[in-house]
Each structure stands twice: as C-alpha cells, then as structure tokens.
XYZ file of C-alpha atoms in Angstrom:
733
model
C -18.072 11.721 51.016
C -16.194 11.179 54.197
C -16.836 7.618 54.674
C -14.660 7.146 51.583
C -11.691 8.280 53.603
C -11.341 4.622 54.309
C -12.093 2.974 51.434
C -9.745 2.064 48.828
C -9.441 -0.023 45.918
C -7.849 -3.444 45.436
C -5.938 -5.020 42.460
C -4.825 -8.232 42.735
C -3.490 -11.606 41.282
C -6.981 -13.952 39.781
C -7.490 -17.106 41.447
C -8.273 -20.332 39.615
C -11.006 -20.278 37.667
C -14.192 -22.150 38.258
C -14.824 -21.944 34.407
C -12.661 -24.047 32.570
C -12.907 -23.599 28.747
C -13.409 -27.449 26.658
C -11.251 -29.311 25.194
C -11.449 -30.936 22.209
C -13.003 -35.048 22.354
C -10.190 -36.372 20.595
C -7.870 -35.145 23.764
C -10.391 -35.410 26.392
C -10.566 -39.171 24.523
C -6.888 -40.164 24.376
C -5.571 -42.681 26.966
C -2.410 -42.000 29.763
C 0.304 -42.374 27.838
C 3.545 -44.188 29.664
C 7.074 -42.443 28.484
C 9.839 -44.856 29.093
C 13.160 -42.677 29.294
C 16.895 -43.834 29.836
C 19.062 -41.813 31.491
C 22.738 -41.154 30.905
C 23.905 -43.673 33.591
C 22.040 -46.156 31.513
C 19.229 -46.127 34.285
C 15.595 -47.129 32.688
C 12.730 -45.111 34.095
C 8.954 -45.455 33.384
C 6.695 -42.290 33.817
C 3.252 -42.153 34.595
C 0.827 -39.312 34.137
C -0.328 -38.652 38.290
C -4.376 -38.380 37.668
C -6.448 -37.470 35.076
C -10.198 -35.283 35.839
C -13.104 -37.075 33.960
C -15.619 -34.554 35.659
C -13.699 -31.470 34.317
C -12.608 -33.734 30.739
C -8.950 -31.462 31.816
C -6.810 -32.756 29.144
C -2.466 -31.930 30.940
C -1.436 -30.743 27.713
C -3.714 -27.758 28.335
C -2.224 -24.430 28.196
C -4.829 -22.659 30.391
C -3.673 -24.496 33.199
C -1.038 -22.443 33.717
C -2.927 -19.343 33.368
C -4.474 -20.055 36.617
C -2.049 -21.197 39.089
C -3.038 -19.664 42.707
C -1.676 -17.198 44.361
C -1.977 -15.208 47.084
C 1.507 -12.482 46.346
C 1.839 -9.403 44.416
C 4.644 -11.833 42.391
C 3.985 -13.781 39.267
C 5.827 -15.600 36.564
C 3.918 -15.003 32.791
C 5.276 -16.681 29.549
C 5.769 -14.291 26.405
C 4.099 -16.414 23.031
C 3.730 -15.461 19.879
C 4.912 -11.644 20.785
C 2.199 -11.740 23.115
C 2.345 -11.049 27.598
C -1.310 -12.395 28.754
C -1.506 -10.007 31.810
C -4.477 -10.892 34.729
C -5.817 -9.245 37.714
C -8.185 -9.056 39.894
C -10.050 -6.029 40.348
C -12.100 -5.214 43.964
C -13.969 -2.123 45.128
C -15.922 -2.186 48.291
C -19.237 -1.222 49.841
C -18.020 2.261 51.234
C -17.588 2.896 47.231
C -21.117 2.036 45.623
C -23.417 4.101 46.126
C -26.024 5.816 43.735
C -25.075 8.825 43.546
C -21.010 8.327 42.658
C -19.355 7.696 39.769
C -16.190 5.397 40.352
C -13.053 5.655 37.262
C -10.535 2.495 37.521
C -7.685 2.789 36.031
C -4.858 0.357 35.797
C -1.469 1.752 35.253
C 1.172 -0.807 33.353
C 4.718 0.706 33.542
C 7.805 -0.974 31.325
C 11.186 0.037 31.167
C 11.237 2.453 29.270
C 7.377 3.851 30.058
C 4.130 3.844 31.661
C 0.790 3.930 30.155
C -3.168 3.767 30.839
C -5.057 0.773 29.983
C -8.706 0.197 29.116
C -10.351 1.742 32.558
C -13.477 0.460 34.417
C -16.230 3.005 35.037
C -18.873 2.264 37.857
C -21.341 4.407 37.687
C -24.697 4.754 40.475
C -28.161 5.213 39.715
C -28.349 8.953 40.009
C -25.984 9.899 38.535
C -26.376 7.849 35.352
C -29.779 10.137 35.452
C -27.661 12.978 35.622
C -25.583 12.606 33.306
C -28.269 11.220 30.275
C -30.283 14.341 31.654
C -27.397 16.270 30.627
C -26.844 14.538 27.308
C -30.586 14.716 26.764
C -29.678 19.296 26.857
C -26.819 18.446 25.188
C -28.457 16.787 22.254
C -31.150 19.592 21.606
C -28.732 22.092 21.088
C -27.647 19.552 18.506
C -30.336 19.376 16.856
C -31.126 22.765 16.774
C -28.306 23.104 14.511
C -29.285 22.655 10.540
C -26.804 21.096 8.326
C -25.983 22.877 5.056
C -27.621 21.035 3.054
C -31.368 21.958 4.741
C -30.414 25.653 4.423
C -33.298 26.503 2.499
C -35.486 24.584 3.971
C -34.944 26.168 7.348
C -33.857 30.033 6.128
C -35.340 30.634 2.984
C -38.085 32.377 1.213
C -39.062 29.678 -0.688
C -43.093 31.491 -1.898
C -40.717 34.241 -2.933
C -38.266 31.273 -4.908
C -41.182 29.964 -6.832
C -42.659 32.930 -7.895
C -40.078 34.167 -9.662
C -39.490 30.580 -11.330
C -42.770 31.101 -12.511
C -42.066 34.190 -14.075
C -39.763 33.061 -15.270
C -40.761 30.127 -16.878
C -44.196 32.483 -18.296
C -41.311 34.692 -20.211
C -39.715 31.854 -21.771
C -43.014 30.647 -23.077
C -43.733 33.857 -24.274
C -40.622 33.961 -26.423
C -41.611 30.333 -27.267
C -44.000 31.797 -28.878
C -42.569 34.745 -30.308
C -39.794 32.538 -32.011
C -42.720 30.073 -33.518
C -44.578 33.195 -34.979
C -40.844 35.368 -35.778
C -39.948 31.539 -37.985
C -43.211 32.545 -39.983
C -42.411 35.793 -41.372
C -40.503 37.229 -43.125
C -38.004 40.371 -42.972
C -40.595 42.743 -45.026
C -42.833 41.534 -42.853
C -41.481 40.989 -39.253
C -40.540 45.088 -39.817
C -44.286 46.443 -39.697
C -45.599 43.252 -36.998
C -47.115 44.576 -33.869
C -46.079 41.717 -30.839
C -42.774 41.656 -32.558
C -41.377 44.929 -34.377
C -41.315 48.798 -33.070
C -42.194 49.777 -36.889
C -46.021 48.854 -37.632
C -47.918 49.638 -39.937
C -49.896 53.292 -38.426
C -45.610 54.353 -37.662
C -44.127 53.307 -40.786
C -46.363 55.981 -43.129
C -45.761 58.333 -40.194
C -42.132 58.011 -40.860
C -42.578 57.931 -44.434
C -44.466 61.483 -44.357
C -42.211 62.800 -42.436
C -38.804 62.209 -44.402
C -41.476 63.937 -47.174
C -41.819 67.119 -44.747
C -38.341 67.223 -44.907
C -37.083 66.919 -48.032
C -39.797 69.526 -49.222
C -38.164 71.889 -46.533
C -34.626 71.706 -47.764
C -35.877 72.009 -51.428
C -37.505 75.230 -50.863
C -34.218 76.470 -48.702
C -32.201 76.056 -52.116
C -31.133 79.883 -53.936
C -33.076 80.171 -57.421
C -31.316 82.109 -59.493
C -32.459 82.153 -63.800
C -29.814 81.086 -66.313
C -28.892 83.942 -68.793
C -28.308 82.869 -72.308
C -24.273 83.942 -72.857
C -23.180 84.307 -76.230
C -20.367 83.486 -77.388
C -18.881 81.723 -74.470
C -17.859 78.249 -73.704
C -20.910 75.933 -72.297
C -18.621 73.877 -70.483
C -16.742 76.666 -68.583
C -20.282 78.429 -67.573
C -21.524 75.143 -66.555
C -17.774 75.162 -64.489
C -18.906 78.214 -63.027
C -23.036 77.195 -62.323
C -21.608 73.635 -60.030
C -21.182 75.349 -57.070
C -25.070 76.649 -57.420
C -27.012 74.600 -58.626
C -25.649 71.382 -56.932
C -28.165 69.232 -54.280
C -27.488 70.070 -51.267
C -26.929 67.760 -48.708
C -30.105 65.613 -46.785
C -30.988 66.565 -43.674
C -29.637 64.113 -40.949
C -33.805 63.408 -39.543
C -33.966 61.862 -43.663
C -30.852 59.879 -43.662
C -31.743 57.671 -40.364
C -35.575 57.684 -41.322
C -34.576 56.789 -44.888
C -31.833 53.926 -43.218
C -34.374 52.896 -40.283
C -36.692 51.946 -43.378
C -34.496 50.638 -45.737
C -34.436 46.866 -47.203
C -31.315 46.226 -45.500
C -32.630 47.637 -41.743
C -35.412 45.453 -42.332
C -33.255 42.089 -42.957
C -30.745 43.505 -39.551
C -33.438 44.372 -37.460
C -35.515 40.707 -38.539
C -31.462 39.178 -36.723
C -31.419 40.577 -34.150
C -34.308 39.892 -33.043
C -34.038 36.106 -33.855
C -30.537 37.004 -31.631
C -32.350 38.101 -29.094
C -35.336 35.694 -28.720
C -32.054 32.794 -28.045
C -30.160 34.238 -25.621
C -33.604 35.227 -23.828
C -34.857 31.697 -23.979
C -31.605 30.016 -22.738
C -31.202 32.468 -20.078
C -34.991 31.358 -18.911
C -33.722 28.204 -18.825
C -29.992 27.755 -17.475
C -30.748 29.100 -14.244
C -28.569 28.833 -11.171
C -31.075 27.111 -8.641
C -28.403 26.709 -6.001
C -27.458 30.697 -6.402
C -30.490 31.593 -6.737
C -31.840 29.472 -3.346
C -29.393 31.037 -1.684
C -30.147 34.680 -2.986
C -33.583 34.005 -1.463
C -31.668 32.678 2.388
C -31.966 34.727 5.624
C -28.253 35.158 5.767
C -28.617 37.157 8.944
C -30.264 33.783 10.211
C -27.262 31.379 8.302
C -24.653 33.433 10.877
C -26.329 32.656 13.871
C -26.333 28.706 12.743
C -22.726 28.638 12.252
C -22.339 30.344 15.763
C -23.980 27.824 17.434
C -22.046 25.086 15.071
C -18.648 26.900 16.265
C -19.648 27.068 20.117
C -20.921 23.488 20.852
C -17.773 22.373 22.314
C -17.808 25.149 24.719
C -22.141 23.504 25.139
C -20.720 20.637 25.826
C -18.587 22.300 28.552
C -21.016 23.822 29.890
C -23.897 21.368 29.812
C -22.894 18.688 30.191
C -20.693 17.997 33.281
C -20.415 14.514 33.566
C -18.899 13.132 29.874
C -18.616 9.727 29.343
C -14.917 8.704 29.896
C -12.831 7.928 26.837
C -10.354 3.727 26.003
C -13.163 1.707 28.278
C -13.127 -1.337 28.963
C -16.430 -1.859 31.139
C -18.865 1.276 32.265
C -21.500 -0.093 34.152
C -24.765 0.610 36.647
C -23.610 -0.511 39.773
C -25.963 -2.473 43.064
C -26.006 -0.188 45.891
C -27.011 -3.416 47.428
C -24.288 -5.197 46.982
C -21.036 -6.421 48.950
C -18.323 -5.365 46.889
C -17.558 -5.846 43.578
C -14.604 -8.030 41.633
C -13.968 -8.059 38.798
C -11.766 -10.427 36.426
C -9.496 -7.879 33.804
C -7.154 -9.496 31.161
C -5.193 -8.606 28.690
C -2.383 -8.900 26.134
C 0.578 -6.776 25.721
C 2.962 -6.745 22.362
C 6.716 -7.555 23.691
C 8.694 -5.495 23.345
C 12.731 -5.251 24.535
C 11.040 -3.011 27.697
C 8.405 -5.556 28.720
C 10.873 -8.080 30.301
C 9.698 -7.111 33.551
C 5.913 -5.868 34.094
C 5.328 -3.578 37.456
C 0.985 -3.129 37.757
C -0.897 -0.309 39.849
C -4.476 1.234 39.976
C -6.010 4.603 40.045
C -8.443 5.359 41.496
C -10.983 8.617 41.490
C -14.382 8.902 42.911
C -16.834 12.158 41.325
C -19.960 12.267 43.083
C -23.558 14.084 41.267
C -22.796 17.577 42.759
C -18.845 17.482 40.891
C -16.647 17.101 43.854
C -14.098 14.926 43.682
C -11.800 12.622 45.132
C -9.254 10.501 44.623
C -8.216 7.345 46.107
C -4.785 6.404 47.194
C -2.644 4.167 44.385
C -3.216 0.599 44.971
C -0.542 -2.424 45.481
C 2.060 -2.516 43.010
C 1.271 -6.281 40.859
C 4.674 -7.623 39.639
C 5.281 -9.545 36.745
C 7.777 -11.627 35.805
C 8.493 -12.149 31.464
C 10.094 -14.757 30.342
C 10.879 -15.449 27.294
C 12.533 -17.751 24.799
C 15.196 -14.531 23.652
C 16.620 -16.224 26.611
C 18.226 -18.716 24.972
C 19.606 -16.641 22.093
C 23.036 -18.181 21.239
C 25.388 -14.773 21.404
C 28.093 -16.419 19.563
C 29.302 -14.209 16.260
C 28.976 -15.782 12.702
C 31.638 -14.813 10.067
C 30.755 -14.146 6.907
C 31.716 -17.577 4.568
C 33.806 -16.986 1.371
C 34.060 -19.238 -1.090
C 37.723 -18.309 -1.747
C 39.334 -19.966 -4.973
C 42.750 -22.964 -4.084
C 44.060 -21.922 -7.295
C 45.175 -18.875 -8.727
C 47.675 -17.290 -10.960
C 49.907 -14.025 -10.914
C 50.844 -13.362 -14.982
C 53.851 -11.059 -15.505
C 55.527 -9.606 -19.031
C 59.153 -8.707 -19.253
C 61.300 -7.691 -23.291
C 64.604 -8.778 -23.612
C 66.061 -8.206 -26.457
C 68.495 -10.832 -28.741
C 70.782 -9.973 -31.463
C 67.979 -10.036 -34.923
C 68.337 -13.554 -35.953
C 70.111 -15.217 -33.272
C 68.494 -16.751 -29.365
C 71.612 -16.478 -27.181
C 70.189 -14.400 -24.506
C 72.927 -11.678 -23.426
C 73.195 -9.800 -19.855
C 74.686 -7.056 -21.452
C 72.749 -6.626 -24.212
C 69.785 -3.192 -23.891
C 67.984 -3.911 -20.692
C 68.119 -7.592 -20.554
C 69.870 -7.542 -16.991
C 67.033 -5.720 -15.856
C 64.822 -7.158 -16.812
C 66.359 -10.290 -15.209
C 66.753 -8.729 -11.788
C 62.808 -7.854 -12.123
C 62.312 -11.672 -12.564
C 64.087 -12.683 -9.748
C 62.178 -10.738 -7.629
C 58.682 -11.613 -8.713
C 59.803 -15.306 -8.297
C 61.799 -14.332 -4.903
C 58.592 -12.981 -3.475
C 56.194 -15.762 -4.626
C 58.532 -17.991 -3.417
C 58.072 -16.376 0.382
C 53.996 -15.446 0.198
C 52.803 -16.802 3.568
C 49.427 -17.517 1.563
C 50.581 -19.230 -1.802
C 52.814 -22.198 -3.015
C 53.720 -22.118 -6.587
C 53.036 -24.944 -8.168
C 54.617 -23.799 -12.220
C 55.814 -20.980 -13.580
C 55.476 -21.388 -17.619
C 57.121 -18.701 -19.900
C 56.539 -18.093 -23.897
C 58.255 -16.036 -25.891
C 56.734 -14.362 -27.998
C 58.470 -12.661 -31.463
C 57.788 -10.559 -33.764
C 56.329 -10.455 -37.658
C 59.112 -9.354 -39.398
C 60.906 -12.202 -40.904
C 58.771 -15.674 -42.166
C 56.944 -17.766 -40.075
C 58.601 -20.632 -40.145
C 62.168 -18.597 -38.143
C 60.171 -16.669 -36.343
C 58.645 -19.734 -34.601
C 62.407 -21.369 -34.531
C 63.782 -18.338 -33.217
C 60.760 -18.145 -30.302
C 61.517 -22.094 -29.876
C 65.524 -21.448 -29.084
C 64.819 -17.810 -27.183
C 62.978 -19.896 -24.943
C 65.101 -22.513 -24.042
C 67.735 -20.588 -23.458
C 65.961 -17.944 -21.069
C 65.236 -20.758 -19.052
C 68.449 -22.253 -18.649
C 69.801 -18.596 -17.348
C 66.921 -18.611 -15.472
C 67.541 -22.602 -14.012
C 71.030 -21.463 -12.875
C 70.143 -18.147 -10.851
C 66.793 -20.080 -9.579
C 69.118 -22.003 -7.766
C 71.283 -19.963 -6.574
C 68.278 -18.185 -5.358
C 66.964 -21.247 -3.043
C 70.014 -21.570 -2.180
C 70.527 -18.678 -0.434
C 66.782 -18.400 1.140
C 67.971 -21.552 2.570
C 70.258 -20.718 4.283
C 69.039 -17.480 5.698
C 66.486 -19.613 6.783
C 68.270 -22.046 8.920
C 69.886 -19.710 11.141
C 68.953 -16.696 13.958
C 69.651 -14.942 16.403
C 69.051 -16.238 19.842
C 68.542 -13.272 23.110
C 72.896 -13.495 23.733
C 72.748 -11.784 19.833
C 74.385 -15.399 18.871
C 74.194 -17.320 15.746
C 73.010 -20.553 15.330
C 71.481 -23.135 12.716
C 68.299 -24.270 12.873
C 67.614 -27.709 11.077
C 64.332 -27.216 9.368
C 62.715 -29.399 6.712
C 63.109 -28.170 3.243
C 59.826 -26.088 2.333
C 60.989 -24.225 -0.508
C 60.403 -25.330 -4.319
C 63.056 -26.373 -6.793
C 62.200 -23.862 -9.649
C 64.304 -25.252 -12.046
C 62.130 -27.991 -12.108
C 58.746 -26.116 -11.821
C 59.906 -24.052 -15.063
C 58.211 -24.625 -18.570
C 58.470 -22.693 -21.792
C 56.064 -21.780 -24.804
C 56.485 -20.182 -27.518
C 54.153 -18.385 -29.975
C 56.284 -17.493 -33.413
C 54.354 -14.159 -34.271
C 51.878 -12.253 -31.725
C 49.224 -10.678 -33.918
C 46.565 -10.655 -31.943
C 49.064 -8.480 -29.389
C 49.910 -6.326 -32.440
C 46.535 -6.205 -33.413
C 45.354 -4.392 -29.996
C 49.024 -2.355 -30.206
C 47.268 -0.538 -33.443
C 44.423 -0.267 -32.164
C 44.614 2.076 -28.771
C 47.434 3.433 -31.346
C 46.566 7.135 -31.688
C 49.841 8.161 -33.989
C 49.359 5.552 -36.799
C 48.172 6.615 -40.654
C 46.018 3.862 -42.891
C 45.196 2.132 -39.650
C 41.420 1.264 -40.386
C 43.042 -0.265 -43.843
C 45.501 -2.327 -42.381
C 43.316 -3.270 -39.957
C 41.025 -4.533 -42.476
C 44.177 -6.282 -44.722
C 44.857 -8.134 -40.764
C 41.151 -10.118 -41.156
C 40.809 -10.019 -45.150
C 45.022 -12.088 -45.349
C 45.221 -15.186 -43.261
C 49.162 -16.541 -44.623
C 51.001 -13.941 -41.712
C 53.703 -14.093 -44.620
C 51.777 -12.450 -47.923
C 50.093 -10.248 -44.729
C 53.390 -8.959 -43.572
C 54.235 -8.287 -47.581
C 51.459 -6.842 -48.627
C 51.507 -4.118 -45.178
C 54.948 -3.126 -46.686
C 54.066 -3.001 -49.894
C 50.565 -1.217 -50.120
C 51.549 1.251 -46.956
C 55.073 1.563 -45.775
C 54.548 4.504 -44.091
C 52.275 2.751 -41.407
C 54.522 -0.355 -41.947
C 57.808 1.668 -41.157
C 55.815 3.056 -38.047
C 55.470 -0.504 -36.350
C 58.512 -1.674 -37.650
C 59.752 0.807 -35.610
C 57.330 1.433 -32.614
C 55.359 -1.730 -32.228
C 57.557 -4.058 -32.946
C 60.464 -4.266 -29.900
C 56.793 -4.851 -27.705
C 56.182 -8.143 -29.297
C 59.651 -9.513 -28.338
C 58.913 -10.544 -25.045
C 58.221 -13.581 -22.975
C 55.128 -14.036 -20.505
C 55.461 -15.537 -16.991
C 52.643 -17.183 -15.812
C 53.162 -18.335 -12.161
C 50.142 -20.882 -10.877
C 49.811 -20.863 -7.266
C 47.816 -22.809 -4.937
C 46.877 -22.180 -0.975
C 49.566 -23.566 1.296
C 47.928 -26.252 3.339
C 44.281 -25.042 2.046
C 42.188 -28.388 1.375
C 38.383 -26.696 0.436
C 37.198 -23.350 -1.349
C 35.058 -22.659 1.304
C 36.853 -20.151 4.551
C 34.952 -18.019 7.370
C 36.846 -14.533 6.848
C 37.181 -12.632 10.357
C 34.837 -10.334 8.996
C 31.544 -9.673 11.462
C 28.949 -11.381 9.743
C 26.728 -8.482 10.196
C 23.161 -9.208 8.398
C 23.427 -12.115 10.988
C 24.312 -9.739 13.904
C 21.278 -7.254 13.399
C 18.854 -10.415 12.756
C 20.094 -11.677 16.386
C 19.817 -8.330 17.901
C 15.848 -7.607 15.808
C 15.396 -11.048 18.114
C 16.947 -9.427 21.254
C 14.047 -7.192 20.772
C 11.537 -9.208 19.877
C 10.658 -7.909 16.646
C 10.750 -11.462 14.953
C 9.254 -11.568 12.199
C 11.906 -8.854 10.980
C 14.157 -10.807 12.812
C 13.392 -14.059 10.514
C 13.934 -11.602 7.520
C 17.540 -11.990 8.457
C 18.169 -15.433 9.758
C 16.038 -17.910 7.167
C 18.956 -18.872 5.300
C 21.462 -20.333 7.956
C 18.944 -22.673 9.720
C 20.476 -22.782 12.861
C 19.546 -21.683 16.894
C 18.704 -18.361 16.032
C 16.739 -19.063 13.891
C 14.864 -21.750 15.243
C 14.489 -19.298 17.803
C 12.969 -16.482 15.271
C 9.977 -19.211 14.019
C 8.760 -20.766 17.573
C 8.305 -17.079 18.408
C 5.664 -16.421 15.655
C 4.341 -19.365 15.949
C 6.467 -21.219 12.985
C 6.378 -24.844 14.799
C 6.879 -27.496 12.561
C 9.633 -25.324 10.750
C 11.750 -24.438 14.680
C 11.677 -28.408 14.701
C 13.242 -29.404 11.627
C 15.746 -27.289 12.319
C 16.772 -27.824 15.932
C 16.904 -31.590 14.809
C 19.143 -31.251 13.077
C 20.876 -28.775 15.307
C 21.003 -31.590 18.060
C 22.336 -33.880 15.672
C 25.420 -32.048 15.181
C 25.505 -30.968 18.842
C 24.097 -33.567 20.964
C 25.148 -32.286 24.404
C 23.486 -28.636 24.104
C 21.179 -28.244 26.768
C 19.030 -25.469 25.068
C 18.899 -26.984 22.284
C 17.627 -29.758 23.983
C 15.438 -27.715 25.885
C 13.471 -26.139 22.967
C 12.652 -29.507 21.268
C 10.754 -29.960 24.143
C 8.641 -26.763 23.882
C 8.509 -27.352 20.010
C 7.442 -31.040 20.928
C 4.819 -30.014 23.735
C 3.285 -27.450 21.680
C 2.791 -30.593 18.732
C 1.019 -32.425 21.072
C 4.220 -35.027 21.726
C 4.195 -35.523 24.816
C 6.394 -38.592 25.018
C 9.299 -36.410 23.079
C 8.851 -33.603 25.059
C 9.576 -35.105 28.320
C 13.115 -36.887 27.475
C 14.135 -34.361 25.650
C 13.671 -32.430 28.711
C 14.983 -34.888 31.102
C 18.061 -34.889 28.589
C 17.933 -31.322 29.162
C 18.122 -31.211 32.798
C 20.376 -34.735 33.440
C 23.162 -31.672 31.074
C 22.624 -28.200 32.865
C 20.340 -29.270 36.037
C 18.720 -24.937 36.468
C 17.398 -26.480 33.599
C 14.398 -28.008 35.736
C 13.684 -24.855 37.475
C 13.056 -22.871 34.052
C 10.770 -25.702 33.208
C 8.414 -24.051 35.745
C 7.871 -20.620 33.909
C 7.081 -22.481 31.203
C 3.824 -23.230 30.005
C 4.084 -25.662 27.529
C 6.612 -28.152 29.992
C 5.170 -26.744 33.547
C 1.681 -28.846 32.640
C 4.333 -32.003 32.075
C 6.370 -31.226 35.106
C 3.020 -31.705 37.354
C 1.803 -34.572 35.366
C 4.586 -36.728 35.265
C 6.002 -35.642 38.647
C 9.260 -34.887 37.270
C 12.871 -33.189 39.037
C 10.196 -34.450 42.789
C 13.704 -35.444 43.124
C-alpha cells in the first residue's frame, strides 16, 4: 500500500447539476408576469423577469435552483425549511485508491455546536477483495447451517426407530386392554372370578383352594380335646354348662382358612371385579395420553444436543475468526469499483433535523483503506466544509408578553357596625355603649376608601336593621328613623374629614423645610351627598343564620320549623315566646342584639379605567415558553402554546411546519396593525413566494427593503426569495 501515502480523498461542495427535475406543465406554460411597484416616494417601477429557458422548461419559482448554485469555496449558506436542513457535497476518490485488492471506507463526519456524529458511510470494494469477503461469509454460513434449531432436535439427534417401536408396543397393549374390557363387561362377578383370561383364580385353582380349606378344617377338628360329660345328679345343669363351656368352645379358625374363605367369598368376587375394571380403565387412559414431546426428548442424544448448543453459543466468536472483513454497518453505498477508471465522484445528499445547535455545521471526511491481507491504513482527514444555516427563527419577536386579565371596573366593600339605641328611640347617643368606638371605625374605613389610589367611591349605602322584638310596624319605623339619624351624624363627620384631608394635601414641605401651599383641584368626593339610606324592619334571615350556627340553643329544630311554618312575623314571634320560652329568652339575650346593626356598602370604581381588560406586570409564562421552543426549533410544541396568540411568532411556527396559508392570514392582519414593520413584510414575501403569488412576494420584499435595507442581503439566503431577486434583477442598484 505504498502508493497510497500521498493519496487523499477530497470532499467539496457540488457544482451545478445537469439533470434537473421536470417542473409541472401548468407552471411551465405560464407567461412571464410583469409586476408594477410604487416606492415610498411615489416612484413607479415596472418589473419584468429577465429570461425564461424554454429548453430546460425551468420555472423561476422552482426551489431546486438554490440547491445547484455554482460554488467553488468550502462555505455555503443553506436554508432550513419545515424543520429540515438539506446538505449536499461531493466526494472524489483518486485513481491511486481504486485497487481490486482494497476496500476504501469513507465516513462523512458532521459537527454541530453540541456533538459530532457520522453520516452513512460509502464503501468502495475491489473485486478480489470482494471475492475474499464472500468466501469468508460462505464458510461462516456453512457453519451456521450446521447449527440445528431446537424444533429439529428429534429429527437430527433422536432414536426414531426406538421411538416408533415404543409407540407400537403401547398401542398393542391399549388394544388388548380394550378387548379385555369388552369381555369383562359381558361377564358377571361370579364368572369373572373363575375366568382364565381375566383373573388368577381359574376353575382348577378355585377347587384346589376349596380342598385346602377343607383339610385345614379337619386338622383343626382333630386337635380339639375330647371329654365325655358325666351325668351330674343333684347339681344345676346351668352351672355345669358354664363349667364346661370353656372346654367345649369351638376353636378359632386358622388364618389361612380365613384368608382363603375371604378370597372366594361373594363380596371378594365383586370387589375384584370392580378393581379389575378400574385398573383396565386407568391403563387404557395412560396408554392413550402419552406425552410425545417428553418421549421424544427421552429418545434424543443429549451429547449431540450439547454440542449443537455449544456451536450456537460460539457463533459470534467463530464469526470474528472466520470473517476477517465483515460488511460495514450503516452504509449508504457498497459497490465494486472499476480499477481502470480515472477517479470516482459521488454526489452525497442528506437531510438533517434542525435543532437549536444546528446554526452552523462543519463537515469533513474520514477514510480508511483495508487490503485483502489485513493491513489497514487511515488516510488524512479531508478539508472541512462549513454550512451556515439560515432559518426563519431569526425573525422571532423577543418582546415579552404580559398576562392579560379582565378586571371589573366596579367593586364593592361591605362592612357591618353595631350601634346601640335606647329602647323605642331613634336618637344616636355617642356615649351609649360602644357607639363612639363604632363611629370611629366607620370614619377610619371611609377615610381609607377616600384615599385609596386604585378605587374611588361612587356611593355609600347604609342599611339599618332591627330585632323582631315588638311589632313589625314599630320596628320598621324605628329602623327608618335610626338610619336617618345615623346619616345625619355621618354627614357632619364626613364634611369635617373632607376638609381636613384637603387641607393636609394642600401643603408640602420644600427642600429647606419651609411649608408652602399648593393649588390643586378638588379630587375628594362629597361623601354626605353620596350617602344613601335603607332599612329593614326585622332581619329574620340573619336571625335564622344565627340560630343554625348556634350550638347552645335548646329546641333549635322546632324553632326553625316554626320559622318556615308561620309567615306573619308578629304571630311567629308570639308563638315562639309562648311555646318555647327558654329558646325565646336565649334568642332575646344572645341573638337579638346582633340584629340591631347597620350594614355599610361602599360602591367603588377604578380610577381612570375605561375598559375591563388590562395588562398586568406578570410575564405570560406559556407564551414565553412557546417563544423559547420556537428558538430551539421545536416547532410543533411551540405551535401548541403560541396558537391562541395569533401574532408574528405564531405565524413563524406555522411557516416552520408548512402551514403557509395560516401564516399568511396572520401576517396580513399584523401588517394592517403595524404597516411599518419591515420583518413582518419580509415574512409575508416568503409565504407569498411559497404560495406562488409572485406579485405579493416581490412588492412585500421591496417594501421591507425600503424600510430596512439590510434585508436586501438576507433575501439572497432564502431560496424562496433568491430566485425572485435573480429573476427580476432586484437590488441591482
């Protein structure tokens, strides 16, 4: 391999391709279109395409033009579209590396900002090298063919003849048992005992057993003692019988005779018949249910099976030993080269998923030459190609968006105060009970509402209520008079409070500590004018709530039932007082004072607010996450978050996944709202070019370039617009 010392594989950007795809007929037949454009200063321009190649039938809107731009440098701008980046480069292998005894392994290496990975490799193999490779593979395939699959173990390693003999013998036994069972079913138990085929006791054996039993009986009789009973006069016969009973008791039957007797008894005959029948059935079932799989394993040669499994376990090791030059994985091209050719050039095209780390790509080539005798030589790395990736994410609007909330212009503040009046009186005495404390609390709350920076007071409504004690008519009059009396007191207090607040706000201390008076507009409301009064004679609803919440009151359920049953308030109170005196006394002492109160309701409005929808100072986290995903080129995830907002970033997300008409709708709406936004008009030009609307694309591009001149250079980087720039000779000035 000495002649490869100076050899080097070259990688370069491709030149213009000769074979171009045929465009659609509808596009090819379209006539050249003239576009009129009016500049911002009123100048009229007429734009006409420069040329139209009838021989190639080439449309100016065909995006293939950008991919075949002539370039001799190692740098190229490529456009990312729909989340994909198209890469093209050519690989040239010189004549010195094309040998029939070698294999050349070419691995394109792509570097991003995050990592480096290999694209699919190219393998150029010599003819002699390939024959050696095939011979090694054939030997290995022969080795694999010697490995028997587990399903074929019995066919290769089993004693088939012995297995078949066993099955034939088992079948013969089963048939014989079936025949015996059919014979047994036709015999009685008595016949089955002496049947020669079915039982061990045939007729001859049965007679021999009877004779044997008789001989044992006679022998036992001879051994019994013989005594003559003498006449016994004058004695009791019963006593004599009792005395002689032991001597003349029959001797026990020998066990042999008992066994023979039991063996030939009728019950023994029936039991033997049943046992014989069950035994036949069990044997027939056993022979009919032979586990052939287990029987086949029994008749297999285990030693040969172990040898086969050893081959299976060692196949990877054998592969490494037998196949010196295996086929390389992840291969795009594996071909036999012609050693007579001058050189070989391969146009490599691949598509890469765009990510946040693919703004700039670097590509170089690693090459390894391997000879048929096992020598390996690593060639020097090739030159590095640089791809600058342009994408629509450069037009992402980074402006933060804040949360939009609907805030009501009107609000209410409710407070409850307790003022004590003398029984049957409506004059408010400040020295009585806690009236002064309650009045001060009303003044503090009102002053707080008057000086609130967000809300202004529209009106103050005070509602006086009384307890059910007494008649309803009297209580209504007292509630009305008490509300009017409280209004008079508060009006006087509110006038003094307004005067003090205005005076305090009219003076300010300067830097020298001097007090000076400021002339300012009267911004404090006249609260005595805003005061409104209401009254409620007997607040039974409030009383019901207090009774339900109370845990000490007796007869609570009965009192609540009476609340619902009796509708007249005076009769209701009288019935409670008469029927439940303990409960009435408790309510009068503990609950009625809580009903003699005044409810204050402040109706407020937001200062200077003209609409309900307001923008807060809280960042919209969902929107900002969508923008971040858009920058990282996770377009589908970004669109899920940005879809409701319908702004420029939403249009970019639509454009990035091919939804051009949706993006066009949003961009037109945004341009109406911001006509001087150059980037928005540029995006509109790109979308219009994709949708084959040349006029809109050209006019939008020119308007964007007028507003922002740097976009002239950007147009050459986007394939949708670069074709229009060349066709209409834009920006030649």
